[in-house]
């Protein structure tokens, strides 16, 4: 069974290893180039918040952003590919091509056939997801201190580090396998799988709001929070009396005539004005130290959903009708 | 032909039917798809060591029956036993039955050698030496991709995978369909060679009766989801007589004779008789019973049946 699973699914496995390899080379090339550039261009004490580092930090960010253009798509593309090519054909192709009559009439009971296949491929998918996470995390570490780390606050980043890729890929594989076993045709099963993932991704991202009650932070400016890597959920002004601001800002601090009221300069002036009058900003934040809590909760949800889908795939496979 | 009634009352298998379990036993086997019954209350047995033909028109339930025998389909009611064991998803039970489905499924991307490896890793009693020898004799290269083989060669590879599993019961669904006459002959020959070598029981379905005459020694006729005939072919041929006469007098003649099945074409009536009888008048003539005639006459008369003594079915 181990050989059979490898032989029947090696194309997907090798393609996945190949794509991860390409990504690895890209990340490695970026890491080498960044390290060399940083060694040659970093002023003493940089990276850091000191204004002297500003230009260096910007250079670092450009190097980061170049690769993030690719990495940022992975939270959607990765699970979609895994679900469509690893999961959906697993049972559907056997039924479509009639080979289930061959596979399920050998001396291996169908229950074991499906259990071994789902088990082995689940393990492989988790390993591949973990490999992605490790590669991205190592590369991401190079930029520490140069600009705010968005691993918690940016879903595009949150879902390629930590436990997320392994959990997402397992979930996607399970959705694909279940769709294939229930629909029994490969292409429709692939389409349904991609659709489910396209809905699940934003749903899971939105659900983060319920993982933990945000902490209220007063008297800290936004840049500090961003530099921490905290996720800002909500922000508002409170008056000197500690109550929510009831009067529109324009009334309290009307913009100076002749300036663009929506420009950043005007915004800074407005904030300075409000601060001078005793107003303070209040932020609802998910502090950066909740990163692993959030990763854990999300992975837990995805693993539970994956188990449900795997059970559905087993049920769909064993429900014999021919 | 003289001692017809003796033969009909003493099937030669009766002596063994009390001991060893039959290779295959179906009891009250039924399968319902939504509202339609694909198979209804089918009971029959195939003794061990036989090559049994399952015959019936398209849509008579042959494939449904075979799928239940190999465990791909669960019966709505009734049960199938293979060598006394109820067919179920159990490694030991599954290892005793091999199946070659109608479309001869093989993994397209596999080489012939990989198909053999598939058989080896999936079956505890796999006979690799036998598989390789068979394919070598047939001139099928092991390195060739399965999708590049001819239809006949694909059937041979499928048959090899089934036979090298060393099953006690080999089930073949229309193994000769889609093959040209030369390939038919080759497949039949190599199947019979494998049967002779391994002493396995075979159940094969077909809707082409002449293919079966030289190969099979047991007949099961399925018609409209019901088992019409089940028995040893020699016994069936010996215990039946076929008489042909004018259609207009057939009613009265049939009333006086032990008619098993009847059919009418144009002005001519064919009566299939069980046991001895004297012909009513010279317009009626007796013909030798051929397997094909026997099958066709029963199929045209769905209410008729020739089923074995209950002892055969309840042999275990």
Short mmCIF file of N, CA, C and O in Angstrom, two decimals, chain A residues 84-137:
data_model
loop_
_atom_site.label_atom_id
_atom_site.label_comp_id
_atom_site.label_asym_id
_atom_site.label_seq_id
_atom_site.Cartn_x
_atom_site.Cartn_y
_atom_site.Cartn_z
N UNK A 84 -7.07 20.56 -4.93
CA UNK A 84 -7.50 20.15 -6.27
C UNK A 84 -6.68 18.98 -6.80
O UNK A 84 -7.23 18.10 -7.46
N UNK A 85 -5.37 18.97 -6.52
CA UNK A 85 -4.53 17.94 -7.15
C UNK A 85 -4.15 16.78 -6.23
O UNK A 85 -3.84 15.70 -6.71
N UNK A 86 -4.15 17.02 -4.94
CA UNK A 86 -3.86 15.91 -4.03
C UNK A 86 -5.17 15.25 -3.58
O UNK A 86 -5.26 14.03 -3.53
N UNK A 87 -6.15 16.09 -3.24
CA UNK A 87 -7.36 15.54 -2.62
C UNK A 87 -8.40 15.05 -3.61
O UNK A 87 -8.80 13.88 -3.57
N UNK A 88 -8.81 15.93 -4.51
CA UNK A 88 -9.97 15.63 -5.37
C UNK A 88 -9.81 14.34 -6.20
O UNK A 88 -10.76 13.57 -6.31
N UNK A 89 -8.63 14.08 -6.80
CA UNK A 89 -8.56 12.88 -7.65
C UNK A 89 -8.46 11.57 -6.88
O UNK A 89 -8.65 10.51 -7.46
N UNK A 90 -8.17 11.64 -5.59
CA UNK A 90 -7.83 10.43 -4.83
C UNK A 90 -8.84 9.31 -5.02
O UNK A 90 -8.48 8.19 -5.39
N UNK A 91 -10.10 9.60 -4.81
CA UNK A 91 -11.14 8.58 -5.00
C UNK A 91 -11.84 8.79 -6.35
O UNK A 91 -12.15 7.84 -7.06
N UNK A 92 -12.04 10.07 -6.72
CA UNK A 92 -12.83 10.37 -7.92
C UNK A 92 -12.22 9.74 -9.17
O UNK A 92 -12.94 9.20 -10.02
N UNK A 93 -10.90 9.80 -9.29
CA UNK A 93 -10.28 9.27 -10.51
C UNK A 93 -10.43 7.76 -10.59
O UNK A 93 -10.61 7.20 -11.67
N UNK A 94 -10.34 7.09 -9.44
CA UNK A 94 -10.51 5.63 -9.44
C UNK A 94 -11.91 5.27 -9.93
O UNK A 94 -12.09 4.29 -10.67
N UNK A 95 -12.89 6.06 -9.50
CA UNK A 95 -14.27 5.74 -9.88
C UNK A 95 -14.50 6.10 -11.34
O UNK A 95 -15.06 5.32 -12.11
N UNK A 96 -13.99 7.28 -11.73
CA UNK A 96 -14.17 7.74 -13.10
C UNK A 96 -13.58 6.77 -14.11
O UNK A 96 -14.16 6.50 -15.16
N UNK A 97 -12.41 6.22 -13.79
CA UNK A 97 -11.73 5.33 -14.74
C UNK A 97 -12.06 3.87 -14.51
O UNK A 97 -11.52 3.00 -15.18
N UNK A 98 -12.91 3.58 -13.53
CA UNK A 98 -13.30 2.19 -13.28
C UNK A 98 -12.25 1.38 -12.54
O UNK A 98 -12.45 0.19 -12.30
N UNK A 99 -11.12 1.99 -12.20
CA UNK A 99 -10.05 1.22 -11.55
C UNK A 99 -10.37 0.88 -10.10
O UNK A 99 -9.67 0.07 -9.50
N UNK A 100 -11.45 1.47 -9.56
CA UNK A 100 -11.84 1.06 -8.21
C UNK A 100 -12.23 -0.42 -8.20
O UNK A 100 -12.06 -1.10 -7.19
N UNK A 101 -12.71 -0.92 -9.34
CA UNK A 101 -13.06 -2.34 -9.41
C UNK A 101 -11.83 -3.22 -9.32
O UNK A 101 -11.90 -4.38 -8.95
N UNK A 102 -10.69 -2.64 -9.70
CA UNK A 102 -9.42 -3.35 -9.57
C UNK A 102 -8.89 -3.16 -8.14
O UNK A 102 -8.57 -4.12 -7.44
N UNK A 103 -8.85 -1.89 -7.72
CA UNK A 103 -8.22 -1.56 -6.44
C UNK A 103 -8.95 -2.19 -5.26
O UNK A 103 -8.32 -2.66 -4.32
N UNK A 104 -10.27 -2.21 -5.31
CA UNK A 104 -11.04 -2.63 -4.15
C UNK A 104 -11.41 -4.11 -4.18
O UNK A 104 -12.21 -4.56 -3.36
N UNK A 105 -10.87 -4.86 -5.16
CA UNK A 105 -11.13 -6.30 -5.15
C UNK A 105 -9.83 -7.08 -4.94
O UNK A 105 -9.76 -8.26 -5.21
N UNK A 106 -8.78 -6.40 -4.49
CA UNK A 106 -7.58 -7.11 -4.07
C UNK A 106 -7.79 -7.57 -2.62
O UNK A 106 -8.87 -7.44 -2.09
N UNK A 107 -6.72 -8.06 -2.01
CA UNK A 107 -6.88 -8.61 -0.66
C UNK A 107 -6.86 -7.54 0.43
O UNK A 107 -6.90 -7.86 1.61
N UNK A 108 -6.74 -6.27 0.03
CA UNK A 108 -6.76 -5.18 1.00
C UNK A 108 -8.18 -4.62 1.09
O UNK A 108 -8.71 -4.14 0.09
N UNK A 109 -8.81 -4.70 2.26
CA UNK A 109 -10.18 -4.15 2.37
C UNK A 109 -10.19 -2.67 2.02
O UNK A 109 -9.22 -1.95 2.28
N UNK A 110 -11.29 -2.23 1.44
CA UNK A 110 -11.41 -0.84 0.98
C UNK A 110 -11.15 0.14 2.13
O UNK A 110 -10.56 1.20 1.93
N UNK A 111 -11.61 -0.24 3.30
CA UNK A 111 -11.42 0.64 4.46
C UNK A 111 -9.93 0.90 4.69
O UNK A 111 -9.51 2.02 4.94
N UNK A 112 -9.14 -0.17 4.56
CA UNK A 112 -7.70 0.01 4.76
C UNK A 112 -7.07 0.77 3.61
O UNK A 112 -6.20 1.62 3.79
N UNK A 113 -7.53 0.48 2.41
CA UNK A 113 -7.03 1.19 1.22
C UNK A 113 -7.19 2.69 1.42
O UNK A 113 -6.25 3.46 1.24
N UNK A 114 -8.38 3.10 1.80
CA UNK A 114 -8.65 4.54 1.91
C UNK A 114 -7.94 5.11 3.13
O UNK A 114 -7.41 6.23 3.09
N UNK A 115 -7.86 4.34 4.22
CA UNK A 115 -7.20 4.84 5.42
C UNK A 115 -5.71 5.07 5.18
O UNK A 115 -5.16 6.10 5.57
N UNK A 116 -5.07 4.11 4.52
CA UNK A 116 -3.62 4.25 4.28
C UNK A 116 -3.37 5.44 3.35
O UNK A 116 -2.48 6.26 3.59
N UNK A 117 -4.17 5.52 2.28
CA UNK A 117 -3.96 6.62 1.34
C UNK A 117 -4.17 7.98 2.01
O UNK A 117 -3.34 8.88 1.89
N UNK A 118 -5.29 8.12 2.71
CA UNK A 118 -5.57 9.41 3.36
C UNK A 118 -4.52 9.70 4.41
O UNK A 118 -4.04 10.83 4.52
N UNK A 119 -4.12 8.68 5.16
CA UNK A 119 -3.14 8.87 6.22
C UNK A 119 -1.79 9.31 5.67
O UNK A 119 -1.21 10.31 6.11
N UNK A 120 -1.31 8.57 4.68
CA UNK A 120 0.02 8.88 4.14
C UNK A 120 0.04 10.25 3.47
O UNK A 120 0.98 11.04 3.65
N UNK A 121 -0.98 10.53 2.68
CA UNK A 121 -0.98 11.81 1.96
C UNK A 121 -1.21 12.97 2.92
O UNK A 121 -0.65 14.05 2.73
N UNK A 122 -2.01 12.76 3.97
CA UNK A 122 -2.18 13.80 4.99
C UNK A 122 -0.83 14.14 5.61
O UNK A 122 -0.46 15.31 5.76
N UNK A 123 -0.09 13.09 5.96
CA UNK A 123 1.22 13.30 6.58
C UNK A 123 2.14 14.06 5.62
O UNK A 123 2.84 15.01 6.02
N UNK A 124 2.13 13.66 4.34
CA UNK A 124 3.00 14.31 3.36
C UNK A 124 2.64 15.79 3.20
O UNK A 124 3.51 16.66 3.12
N UNK A 125 1.34 16.07 3.20
CA UNK A 125 0.86 17.44 3.01
C UNK A 125 1.25 18.30 4.22
O UNK A 125 1.66 19.45 4.07
N UNK A 126 1.15 17.72 5.41
CA UNK A 126 1.53 18.46 6.62
C UNK A 126 3.03 18.77 6.59
O UNK A 126 3.46 19.89 6.91
N UNK A 127 3.81 17.78 6.18
CA UNK A 127 5.27 18.00 6.09
C UNK A 127 5.58 19.11 5.08
O UNK A 127 6.41 19.98 5.33
N UNK A 128 4.92 19.07 3.93
CA UNK A 128 5.17 20.07 2.90
C UNK A 128 4.79 21.47 3.41
O UNK A 128 5.51 22.44 3.20
N UNK A 129 3.64 21.55 4.10
CA UNK A 129 3.21 22.83 4.66
C UNK A 129 4.20 23.34 5.70
O UNK A 129 4.53 24.53 5.75
N UNK A 130 4.70 22.40 6.53
CA UNK A 130 5.68 22.79 7.55
C UNK A 130 6.95 23.29 6.89
O UNK A 130 7.56 24.27 7.35
N UNK A 131 7.35 22.65 5.78
CA UNK A 131 8.55 23.08 5.07
C UNK A 131 8.39 24.51 4.56
O UNK A 131 9.31 25.34 4.69
N UNK A 132 7.21 24.81 4.02
CA UNK A 132 6.94 26.17 3.55
C UNK A 132 7.06 27.16 4.71
O UNK A 132 7.73 28.20 4.60
N UNK A 133 6.43 26.81 5.82
CA UNK A 133 6.44 27.70 6.98
C UNK A 133 7.87 27.98 7.47
O UNK A 133 8.24 29.12 7.74
N UNK A 134 8.67 26.92 7.53
CA UNK A 134 10.05 27.08 8.03
C UNK A 134 10.85 27.97 7.08
O UNK A 134 11.55 28.90 7.52
N UNK A 135 10.70 27.73 5.78
CA UNK A 135 11.46 28.53 4.81
C UNK A 135 11.09 30.01 4.91
O UNK A 135 11.96 30.88 4.95
N UNK A 136 9.78 30.28 4.96
CA UNK A 136 9.34 31.68 4.99
C UNK A 136 9.78 32.34 6.30
O UNK A 136 10.21 33.49 6.32
N UNK A 137 9.68 31.57 7.41
CA UNK A 137 10.06 32.13 8.72
C UNK A 137 11.54 32.49 8.75
O UNK A 137 11.93 33.56 9.25
#
